Short mmCIF file of C-alpha atoms in Angstrom, two decimals:
data_model
loop_
_atom_site.label_atom_id
_atom_site.label_comp_id
_atom_site.label_asym_id
_atom_site.label_seq_id
_atom_site.Cartn_x
_atom_site.Cartn_y
_atom_site.Cartn_z
CA MET A 27 -20.80 23.00 -18.22
CA ASN A 28 -20.30 22.45 -21.94
CA ASN A 29 -16.55 22.15 -21.42
CA ILE A 30 -17.04 19.45 -18.75
CA TYR A 31 -19.43 17.53 -21.00
CA SER A 32 -17.02 17.78 -23.92
CA PHE A 33 -14.11 16.58 -21.76
CA LEU A 34 -16.03 13.60 -20.39
CA ASN A 35 -17.29 12.74 -23.87
CA ASN A 36 -13.73 12.70 -25.21
CA VAL A 37 -12.58 10.52 -22.31
CA TRP A 38 -15.40 8.05 -22.96
CA LYS A 39 -14.59 7.89 -26.68
CA GLU A 40 -10.91 7.26 -25.90
CA LEU A 41 -11.83 4.47 -23.48
CA LEU A 42 -14.07 2.81 -26.05
CA GLU A 43 -11.39 3.08 -28.72
CA GLU A 44 -8.77 1.51 -26.45
CA ASN A 45 -11.18 -1.22 -25.40
CA LYS A 46 -11.74 -2.22 -29.03
CA GLN A 47 -8.06 -3.14 -29.23
CA ASN A 48 -7.97 -4.86 -25.81
CA LYS A 49 -11.23 -5.92 -24.13
CA ALA A 50 -9.53 -5.81 -20.73
CA PHE A 51 -8.62 -2.10 -20.96
CA ILE A 52 -11.78 -0.59 -19.45
CA PRO A 53 -12.13 -3.33 -16.79
CA ILE A 54 -8.58 -2.81 -15.48
CA VAL A 55 -9.02 0.97 -15.49
CA LEU A 56 -12.27 0.61 -13.53
CA LEU A 57 -10.61 -1.78 -11.08
CA LEU A 58 -7.80 0.67 -10.38
CA ILE A 59 -9.90 3.82 -10.05
CA THR A 60 -12.45 2.18 -7.73
CA LEU A 61 -9.93 0.79 -5.24
CA PRO A 62 -11.06 3.14 -2.42
CA ILE A 63 -14.73 2.25 -2.98
CA SER A 64 -16.59 -0.66 -1.38
CA LEU A 65 -15.19 -4.18 -1.48
CA ALA A 66 -18.37 -5.38 -3.19
CA VAL A 67 -17.62 -3.12 -6.16
CA ASN A 68 -14.01 -4.36 -6.21
CA ASN A 69 -15.20 -7.98 -6.29
CA ILE A 70 -17.67 -7.38 -9.12
CA LEU A 71 -15.11 -5.53 -11.23
CA LEU A 72 -12.48 -8.19 -10.58
CA GLY A 73 -14.94 -10.71 -11.98
CA VAL A 74 -15.60 -8.50 -15.02
CA PHE A 75 -11.86 -8.11 -15.62
CA PHE A 76 -11.27 -11.86 -15.44
CA ILE A 77 -14.20 -12.62 -17.77
CA SER A 78 -12.92 -10.03 -20.27
CA ALA A 79 -9.58 -11.87 -20.23
CA LEU A 80 -11.25 -15.22 -20.85
CA LEU A 81 -12.62 -13.83 -24.13
CA TYR A 82 -9.06 -14.15 -25.48
CA LEU A 83 -8.63 -17.74 -24.34
CA GLY A 84 -7.51 -19.80 -27.33
CA LYS A 85 -6.99 -16.70 -29.48
CA ASN A 86 -3.61 -15.64 -28.05
CA LYS A 87 -0.56 -17.59 -27.03
CA LEU A 88 -0.42 -17.80 -23.24
CA SER A 89 2.38 -15.75 -21.71
CA PHE A 90 3.98 -18.12 -19.22
CA SER A 91 6.38 -16.19 -17.02
CA LEU A 92 7.94 -16.61 -13.59
CA VAL A 93 6.51 -13.19 -12.75
CA TYR A 94 2.99 -14.60 -13.05
CA LEU A 95 3.65 -18.10 -11.75
CA VAL A 96 5.09 -17.13 -8.35
CA PRO A 97 1.93 -15.33 -7.07
CA ILE A 98 -0.13 -18.29 -8.28
CA LEU A 99 2.14 -20.63 -6.29
CA LEU A 100 1.74 -18.39 -3.25
CA PHE A 101 -2.05 -18.63 -3.54
CA ALA A 102 -1.79 -22.41 -3.92
CA LEU A 103 0.26 -22.56 -0.69
CA MET A 104 -2.30 -20.37 1.09
CA SER A 105 -5.11 -22.69 0.02
CA THR A 106 -3.17 -25.84 0.92
CA SER A 107 -2.46 -24.46 4.41
CA TYR A 108 -6.11 -25.24 5.19
CA PHE A 109 -5.08 -28.83 5.78
CA TRP A 110 -2.68 -28.00 8.62
CA SER A 111 -4.17 -24.73 9.87
CA ILE A 112 -4.61 -24.36 13.64
CA ASP A 113 -7.72 -22.23 12.92
CA VAL A 114 -9.49 -23.85 9.99
CA LYS A 115 -12.45 -21.46 10.08
CA ARG A 116 -10.32 -18.32 9.77
CA THR A 117 -8.18 -19.87 7.04
CA LEU A 118 -11.24 -20.89 5.04
CA THR A 119 -12.64 -17.36 5.35
CA ALA A 120 -9.34 -15.77 4.30
CA ILE A 121 -8.70 -17.83 1.14
CA PRO A 122 -11.34 -16.06 -1.04
CA LYS A 123 -9.86 -12.67 -0.06
CA GLU A 124 -6.55 -13.74 -1.63
CA ILE A 125 -8.10 -14.93 -4.91
CA THR A 126 -6.54 -11.90 -6.64
CA LEU A 127 -3.16 -13.69 -6.43
CA LEU A 128 -4.63 -16.30 -8.75
CA LEU A 129 -7.04 -14.42 -11.03
CA VAL A 130 -4.99 -11.34 -11.94
CA PRO A 131 -1.82 -13.20 -13.07
CA ILE A 132 -3.92 -15.68 -15.09
CA ALA A 133 -5.76 -12.77 -16.73
CA PHE A 134 -2.47 -11.10 -17.69
CA MET A 135 -1.20 -14.40 -19.09
CA ILE A 136 -4.22 -14.53 -21.42
CA ILE A 137 -4.86 -10.94 -22.57
CA PRO A 138 -2.84 -9.28 -25.36
CA ALA A 139 0.26 -7.47 -24.15
CA PHE A 140 -0.26 -3.80 -23.38
CA THR A 141 1.85 -1.37 -25.36
CA ARG A 142 3.81 1.28 -23.48
CA GLU A 143 1.28 3.86 -24.68
CA LYS A 144 -1.63 1.85 -23.26
CA LYS A 145 0.17 1.42 -19.93
CA ASP A 146 0.67 5.17 -19.77
CA LYS A 147 -3.02 5.77 -20.43
CA ILE A 148 -4.04 3.35 -17.68
CA LEU A 149 -1.72 5.15 -15.27
CA LYS A 150 -3.11 8.50 -16.44
CA TYR A 151 -6.67 7.51 -15.59
CA TYR A 152 -5.51 6.14 -12.25
CA GLY A 153 -3.60 9.35 -11.44
CA TYR A 154 -6.54 11.62 -12.19
CA ALA A 155 -8.97 9.36 -10.31
CA MET A 156 -6.79 9.52 -7.18
CA LEU A 157 -6.62 13.29 -7.60
CA LEU A 158 -10.43 13.44 -7.53
CA TYR A 159 -10.53 11.33 -4.35
CA VAL A 160 -7.97 13.62 -2.74
CA MET A 161 -10.00 16.71 -3.63
CA PHE A 162 -13.13 15.07 -2.22
CA PHE A 163 -11.49 14.20 1.10
CA ILE A 164 -9.90 17.64 1.46
CA ILE A 165 -13.20 19.43 0.73
CA ARG A 166 -14.93 17.08 3.17
CA ALA A 167 -12.31 17.91 5.83
CA PHE A 168 -12.84 21.66 5.38
CA ILE A 169 -16.61 21.24 5.76
CA ARG A 170 -16.11 19.16 8.91
CA TYR A 171 -13.70 21.74 10.30
CA ILE A 172 -16.28 24.50 9.80
CA LEU A 173 -18.88 22.39 11.62
CA THR A 174 -16.69 21.02 14.45
CA ASN A 175 -13.68 23.37 14.69
CA GLU A 176 -11.53 20.23 15.14
CA THR A 177 -8.18 20.21 13.33
CA SER A 178 -8.04 16.39 13.57
CA VAL A 179 -10.31 16.22 10.51
CA PHE A 180 -7.28 17.14 8.36
CA PHE A 181 -5.11 14.24 9.52
CA TYR A 182 -4.83 10.44 9.43
CA HIS A 183 -8.02 8.44 10.02
CA GLY A 184 -10.56 8.02 12.79
CA PRO A 185 -9.70 6.15 16.02
CA ASP A 186 -11.82 3.09 15.22
CA ASN A 187 -13.82 1.46 12.44
CA ASP A 188 -17.10 2.95 13.63
CA THR A 189 -15.84 6.52 13.95
CA ASP A 190 -15.04 8.41 10.77
CA THR A 191 -13.42 11.56 12.15
CA GLY A 192 -10.06 11.73 10.33
CA LEU A 193 -9.04 12.76 6.84
CA VAL A 194 -10.02 9.33 5.49
CA PRO A 195 -12.22 6.62 7.05
CA ARG A 196 -10.33 4.08 9.14
CA LEU A 197 -11.78 1.23 7.08
CA LEU A 198 -9.79 2.60 4.14
CA ASN A 199 -6.66 2.82 6.32
CA ALA A 200 -4.62 6.02 6.05
CA ILE A 201 -1.38 4.10 5.42
CA HIS A 202 -2.88 2.19 2.51
CA VAL A 203 -4.39 5.34 1.01
CA SER A 204 -0.95 6.98 1.34
CA VAL A 205 0.45 4.33 -1.00
CA TYR A 206 -2.41 4.72 -3.52
CA VAL A 207 -1.85 8.48 -3.60
CA ALA A 208 1.97 8.21 -3.68
CA ILE A 209 1.82 6.27 -6.97
CA ALA A 210 -0.51 8.91 -8.42
CA PHE A 211 1.84 11.64 -7.18
CA PHE A 212 4.81 10.16 -9.03
CA TYR A 213 2.76 9.85 -12.22
CA PHE A 214 2.50 13.66 -12.28
CA PHE A 215 5.84 14.45 -10.63
CA ILE A 216 8.10 12.59 -13.08
CA LYS A 217 6.60 14.20 -16.18
CA GLU A 218 9.29 16.17 -18.00
CA HIS A 219 6.97 18.88 -19.25
CA LYS A 220 4.21 19.53 -16.76
CA THR A 221 1.33 21.91 -17.31
CA LYS A 222 0.40 24.28 -14.49
CA TRP A 223 -2.52 22.00 -13.60
CA GLU A 224 -0.21 19.01 -13.39
CA GLN A 225 2.15 20.96 -11.13
CA VAL A 226 -0.79 21.82 -8.87
CA ALA A 227 -1.85 18.15 -8.91
CA SER A 228 1.66 17.09 -7.81
CA ILE A 229 1.66 19.53 -4.91
CA LEU A 230 -1.86 18.59 -3.80
CA LEU A 231 -1.11 14.86 -3.84
CA PHE A 232 2.18 15.38 -1.99
CA VAL A 233 0.50 17.45 0.73
CA PHE A 234 -2.26 14.86 1.07
CA VAL A 235 0.28 12.08 1.73
CA ILE A 236 1.88 14.27 4.40
CA LEU A 237 -1.48 14.96 6.04
CA LEU A 238 -2.20 11.23 6.21
CA SER A 239 0.77 11.16 8.60
CA SER A 240 2.23 7.75 7.76
CA LYS A 241 5.83 8.15 8.91
CA ASN A 242 7.14 5.28 6.82
CA ILE A 243 5.49 6.43 3.59
CA ILE A 244 6.47 10.08 4.13
CA LEU A 245 10.14 9.20 4.59
CA VAL A 246 10.20 6.86 1.59
CA LEU A 247 8.31 9.41 -0.52
CA VAL A 248 10.89 12.11 0.23
CA LEU A 249 13.72 9.65 -0.43
CA LEU A 250 12.23 8.70 -3.80
CA ILE A 251 11.79 12.38 -4.72
CA LEU A 252 15.48 12.99 -3.99
CA ILE A 253 16.49 9.93 -6.03
CA GLN A 254 14.35 11.05 -8.96
CA VAL A 255 15.69 14.61 -8.85
CA PHE A 256 19.33 13.59 -8.48
CA PHE A 257 19.56 10.56 -10.74
CA TYR A 258 16.61 10.43 -13.13
CA SER A 259 15.77 14.04 -13.90
CA LYS A 260 17.36 15.53 -17.04
CA ILE A 261 17.81 18.85 -15.28
CA ALA A 262 19.33 17.28 -12.17
CA ASN A 263 22.86 18.57 -12.71
CA ARG A 264 21.79 22.22 -12.92
CA LEU A 265 19.23 22.23 -10.15
CA ARG A 266 20.52 19.78 -7.56
CA LEU A 267 21.28 22.27 -4.82
CA ARG A 268 18.17 24.36 -5.39
CA ASN A 269 15.83 21.37 -5.50
CA LEU A 270 17.42 19.83 -2.42
CA THR A 271 17.05 23.07 -0.47
CA ILE A 272 13.42 23.51 -1.49
CA ILE A 273 12.53 19.94 -0.58
CA LEU A 274 14.23 20.08 2.83
CA VAL A 275 12.66 23.44 3.71
CA LEU A 276 9.26 22.18 2.61
CA LEU A 277 9.64 18.98 4.62
CA GLY A 278 10.75 20.89 7.70
CA PHE A 279 7.77 23.22 7.39
CA ILE A 280 5.31 20.37 6.99
CA ILE A 281 6.48 18.24 9.91
CA SER A 282 6.27 21.31 12.14
CA PHE A 283 2.48 20.89 12.10
CA SER A 284 1.57 19.68 15.57
CA LYS A 285 -0.43 16.61 14.53
CA ILE A 286 2.31 15.26 12.29
CA LYS A 287 5.12 16.33 14.57
CA GLU A 288 3.38 14.55 17.43
CA ARG A 289 3.30 11.26 15.52
CA PHE A 290 7.04 11.49 14.79
CA LEU A 291 7.98 12.54 18.33
CA VAL A 292 6.05 9.70 19.95
CA GLU A 293 8.24 7.30 17.98
CA PHE A 294 11.54 9.07 18.60
CA ARG A 295 10.92 9.44 22.34
CA THR A 296 10.63 5.67 22.68
CA ASN A 297 14.15 5.00 21.45
CA SER A 298 15.58 5.39 24.94
CA ASP A 299 16.54 2.39 27.08
CA LYS A 300 13.77 3.13 29.57
CA SER A 301 10.13 3.74 28.93
CA ILE A 302 8.74 7.13 29.83
CA SER A 303 5.45 8.10 31.44
CA HIS A 304 3.48 11.01 30.13
CA ASN A 305 0.03 11.93 28.98
CA VAL A 306 -0.69 10.36 25.62
CA ALA A 307 -2.44 12.90 23.46
CA LEU A 308 -4.27 10.26 21.45
CA ASN A 309 -6.41 9.11 24.36
CA LYS A 310 -5.79 11.92 26.82
CA SER A 311 -5.41 9.62 29.82
CA GLU A 312 -3.27 10.14 32.91
CA GLY A 313 -0.43 7.82 33.89
CA ILE A 314 -0.12 5.89 30.66
CA ASN A 315 3.28 4.29 30.30
CA ASN A 316 4.76 4.78 26.85
CA ILE A 317 6.65 1.58 26.00
CA SER A 318 10.07 2.02 24.44
CA ILE A 319 11.48 -0.11 21.64
CA ALA A 320 13.94 -1.65 24.12
CA ASP A 321 11.12 -2.51 26.54
CA ALA A 322 9.03 -4.01 23.75
CA TRP A 323 11.87 -6.42 22.99
CA THR A 324 13.07 -7.30 26.51
CA LYS A 325 10.41 -6.62 29.15
CA GLU A 326 9.22 -9.84 30.80
CA GLN A 327 5.83 -8.52 31.91
CA PHE A 328 3.70 -5.56 30.86
CA HIS A 329 0.74 -3.74 32.43
CA PRO A 330 -2.66 -2.89 30.92
CA SER A 331 -1.76 0.80 31.21
CA ASP A 332 1.25 0.32 28.88
CA TYR A 333 0.87 2.05 25.52
CA PHE A 334 2.79 0.80 22.46
CA PRO A 335 3.64 3.43 19.80
CA GLY A 336 3.69 2.07 16.25
CA THR A 337 7.36 1.08 16.04
CA ALA A 338 7.50 -0.37 19.55
CA PHE A 339 4.40 -2.46 18.86
CA ARG A 340 5.90 -3.85 15.66
CA VAL A 341 9.05 -4.76 17.58
CA TYR A 342 6.88 -6.54 20.17
CA GLN A 343 5.11 -8.43 17.36
CA PHE A 344 8.44 -9.51 15.87
CA ARG A 345 9.49 -10.69 19.32
CA MET A 346 6.32 -12.81 19.50
CA PHE A 347 7.20 -14.31 16.11
CA THR A 348 10.64 -15.37 17.36
CA GLU A 349 8.99 -16.98 20.38
CA PHE A 350 6.55 -18.84 18.12
CA LEU A 351 9.50 -20.18 16.11
CA GLU A 352 10.97 -21.61 19.32
CA GLU A 353 7.73 -22.89 20.81
CA ASP A 354 5.80 -24.19 17.77
CA ALA A 355 6.71 -26.24 14.71
CA ILE A 356 6.01 -23.47 12.20
CA PHE A 357 9.32 -23.20 10.32
CA TRP A 358 8.23 -25.29 7.34
CA LYS A 359 4.46 -24.88 7.24
CA GLY A 360 3.43 -22.05 9.57
CA PHE A 361 0.16 -21.80 11.51
CA GLY A 362 -1.96 -21.62 8.35
CA LEU A 363 -3.31 -18.62 6.43
CA ASN A 364 -4.68 -15.99 8.83
CA ALA A 365 -4.53 -18.54 11.67
CA SER A 366 -2.10 -16.82 14.04
CA LEU A 367 -4.68 -14.67 15.86
CA ASN A 368 -5.38 -17.13 18.70
CA LYS A 369 -1.65 -17.47 19.33
CA LEU A 370 -1.26 -13.68 19.54
CA LEU A 371 -4.24 -13.50 21.91
CA GLU A 372 -2.55 -16.08 24.13
CA LYS A 373 0.57 -13.88 24.21
CA GLU A 374 -1.59 -10.86 25.08
CA LYS A 375 -2.76 -12.69 28.24
CA GLN A 376 0.67 -14.12 28.99
CA TYR A 377 2.30 -10.68 28.95
CA ASN A 378 -0.66 -8.88 30.56
CA LEU A 379 -1.21 -6.42 27.71
CA TYR A 380 -4.19 -4.11 27.43
CA PRO A 381 -7.07 -6.13 25.89
CA GLY A 382 -7.10 -5.59 22.15
CA TYR A 383 -3.40 -5.64 21.35
CA GLY A 384 -3.57 -9.38 20.72
CA SER A 385 -6.24 -8.91 18.05
CA PHE A 386 -3.79 -7.13 15.71
CA ASN A 387 -1.89 -9.12 13.10
CA PHE A 388 1.90 -8.93 12.83
CA HIS A 389 1.86 -5.63 10.89
CA ASN A 390 4.79 -6.95 8.89
CA GLN A 391 4.20 -8.82 5.63
CA TYR A 392 7.48 -10.72 5.84
CA VAL A 393 6.75 -11.99 9.35
CA GLN A 394 3.10 -12.66 8.47
CA ASN A 395 4.11 -14.89 5.57
CA PHE A 396 6.70 -16.77 7.61
CA ALA A 397 4.48 -17.26 10.68
CA GLU A 398 1.45 -18.47 8.73
CA LEU A 399 2.92 -20.09 5.60
CA GLY A 400 6.37 -21.11 6.80
CA VAL A 401 9.73 -20.55 5.16
CA ILE A 402 8.33 -21.43 1.70
CA GLY A 403 5.67 -18.72 1.96
CA PHE A 404 8.37 -16.26 3.04
CA ALA A 405 10.64 -17.29 0.15
CA LEU A 406 7.83 -16.85 -2.40
CA LEU A 407 7.17 -13.32 -1.11
CA ILE A 408 10.87 -12.44 -1.35
CA LEU A 409 10.99 -13.85 -4.88
CA ILE A 410 7.98 -11.74 -5.93
CA LEU A 411 9.63 -8.58 -4.58
CA PHE A 412 12.98 -9.51 -6.12
CA LEU A 413 11.48 -10.02 -9.59
CA ASN A 414 9.52 -6.80 -9.30
CA THR A 415 12.53 -4.75 -8.18
CA LYS A 416 14.89 -6.32 -10.72
CA ASN A 417 12.50 -5.59 -13.59
CA ALA A 418 11.91 -2.07 -12.30
CA PHE A 419 15.58 -1.11 -12.43
CA ASN A 420 16.12 -2.94 -15.72
CA SER A 421 13.26 -1.01 -17.31
CA LYS A 422 14.52 2.34 -15.90
CA ASP A 423 10.85 3.24 -15.45
CA PHE A 424 10.88 5.44 -12.35
CA LEU A 425 7.20 4.89 -11.61
CA HIS A 426 7.90 1.15 -11.49
CA ILE A 427 10.96 1.79 -9.31
CA ALA A 428 8.87 3.94 -6.94
CA PHE A 429 6.26 1.17 -6.72
CA ALA A 430 8.91 -1.47 -5.98
CA ILE A 431 10.61 0.55 -3.22
CA LEU A 432 7.30 1.61 -1.68
CA MET A 433 6.16 -2.01 -1.46
CA ILE A 434 9.41 -3.25 0.08
CA SER A 435 9.16 -0.53 2.70
CA LEU A 436 5.42 -0.87 3.30
CA PHE A 437 5.73 -4.61 3.92
CA LEU A 438 8.01 -3.86 6.88
CA THR A 439 5.18 -2.12 8.75
CA GLU A 440 1.96 -3.56 7.26
CA SER A 441 0.52 -6.98 6.42
CA PHE A 442 -0.64 -5.35 3.20
CA LEU A 443 -1.37 -8.54 1.25
CA TRP A 444 -3.64 -9.82 4.02
CA ARG A 445 -6.10 -7.02 3.18
CA GLN A 446 -8.40 -7.43 0.19
CA ARG A 447 -7.76 -3.94 -1.20
CA GLY A 448 -4.06 -4.32 -0.48
CA VAL A 449 -3.58 -7.53 -2.44
CA LEU A 450 -5.74 -6.19 -5.30
CA PHE A 451 -3.70 -2.96 -5.53
CA PHE A 452 -0.40 -4.83 -5.38
CA MET A 453 -1.26 -7.48 -7.95
CA LEU A 454 -2.74 -5.05 -10.48
CA PHE A 455 0.33 -2.82 -10.46
CA TYR A 456 2.73 -5.76 -10.13
CA CYS A 457 1.33 -7.41 -13.26
CA LEU A 458 0.88 -4.13 -15.14
CA PHE A 459 4.47 -3.01 -14.55
CA ASN A 460 6.04 -6.42 -15.09
CA THR A 461 4.15 -7.51 -18.18
CA LYS A 462 6.46 -7.64 -21.18
CA ILE A 463 5.70 -5.19 -23.96
CA ASP A 464 5.23 -6.90 -27.32
CA SER A 465 7.95 -5.33 -29.48
CA ARG A 466 6.00 -6.09 -32.66
CA ILE A 467 2.97 -4.16 -31.40
CA GLU A 468 5.22 -1.35 -30.22
CA LYS A 469 6.78 -0.97 -33.67
CA LYS A 470 3.37 -0.79 -35.32
#
């Protein structure tokens, strides 16, 4: 008990010391480590962070940079889309959720530049906070398994927003949590000299991402591990073959688990030219028709019994986007922020889909931007990702590189920035990684 108190006391003293040098240090740490908590807490802490930045207004020279200006322009476009939105009410409701695109870049323009050491400390606190969340969810899963004897408690999230039966609550979204944890994993993994506890932390975080069963994130995570081992690790030349063998064996062992294997197989089975009928384990119903990727793109009429696996559904959504481009004048301005739902619901009825499919957004950030904000909104998103990726490789900071690649990949399968936690997570790390380090401070 004394050791825990001493540790926490030292952490608190370090936080206070860092905050004396930059009043925004504690607020940004709190924002990052409370991402999985309620949105109300996120909103309050975002306000605290912005106010702490305003304390420096007039004291420091503003850091005008394209990195900061582009997200602000994107927010301005989102707000302006109110005037041509086809669903004014939904657009008006969505604008406050995107306020992070405005507030976080402005805050970083005002506050003193973080040194590399301070950045590392922020990432350290984030990494350990995510580790604590992971331990909590794993312990919770074991307790639930003892009570229910259901192995589903160790995987993914519950089937709907009102049923919390998976590894993480559905409201948190397993895919989003995978990204949060993946960044924490790389914080520990890329350390040159890891303690035993840090090695255990790396393994635990890696396993947790696998259990969350996001196919996209798992594949990108393994790819990034291989890139780090082969091209960024100092011991890469001596251990290439051994590390590669260990990783592949470990991956093969992990995906052999039935729950994860099932999620991969459902996708791979749909790559045939014809759809197949079989019992879908997720809802245990007879006669459900599993729609293939080819069917999702070409079929002229569906049936309410048709089931769309993740990839097939995203292909169907992209198909709807191409139809919208032909049928509606959205190329330049789009439907308006978050205003495409009614159009997707119309397509649900037109194609005779099971009720509910039309209520999902495009699940693709690139398409979402284009459909709702037009080609300019799409171009601004591409520019943000380009600047982020360019700076990542120029800095040779692998954690920044991992973040950049994860975001590019995630945006292919999720409308991440249309979720309040998603845009907050992205903007905090985007600004933190891309802020220029003051060389004068660094020398001191």
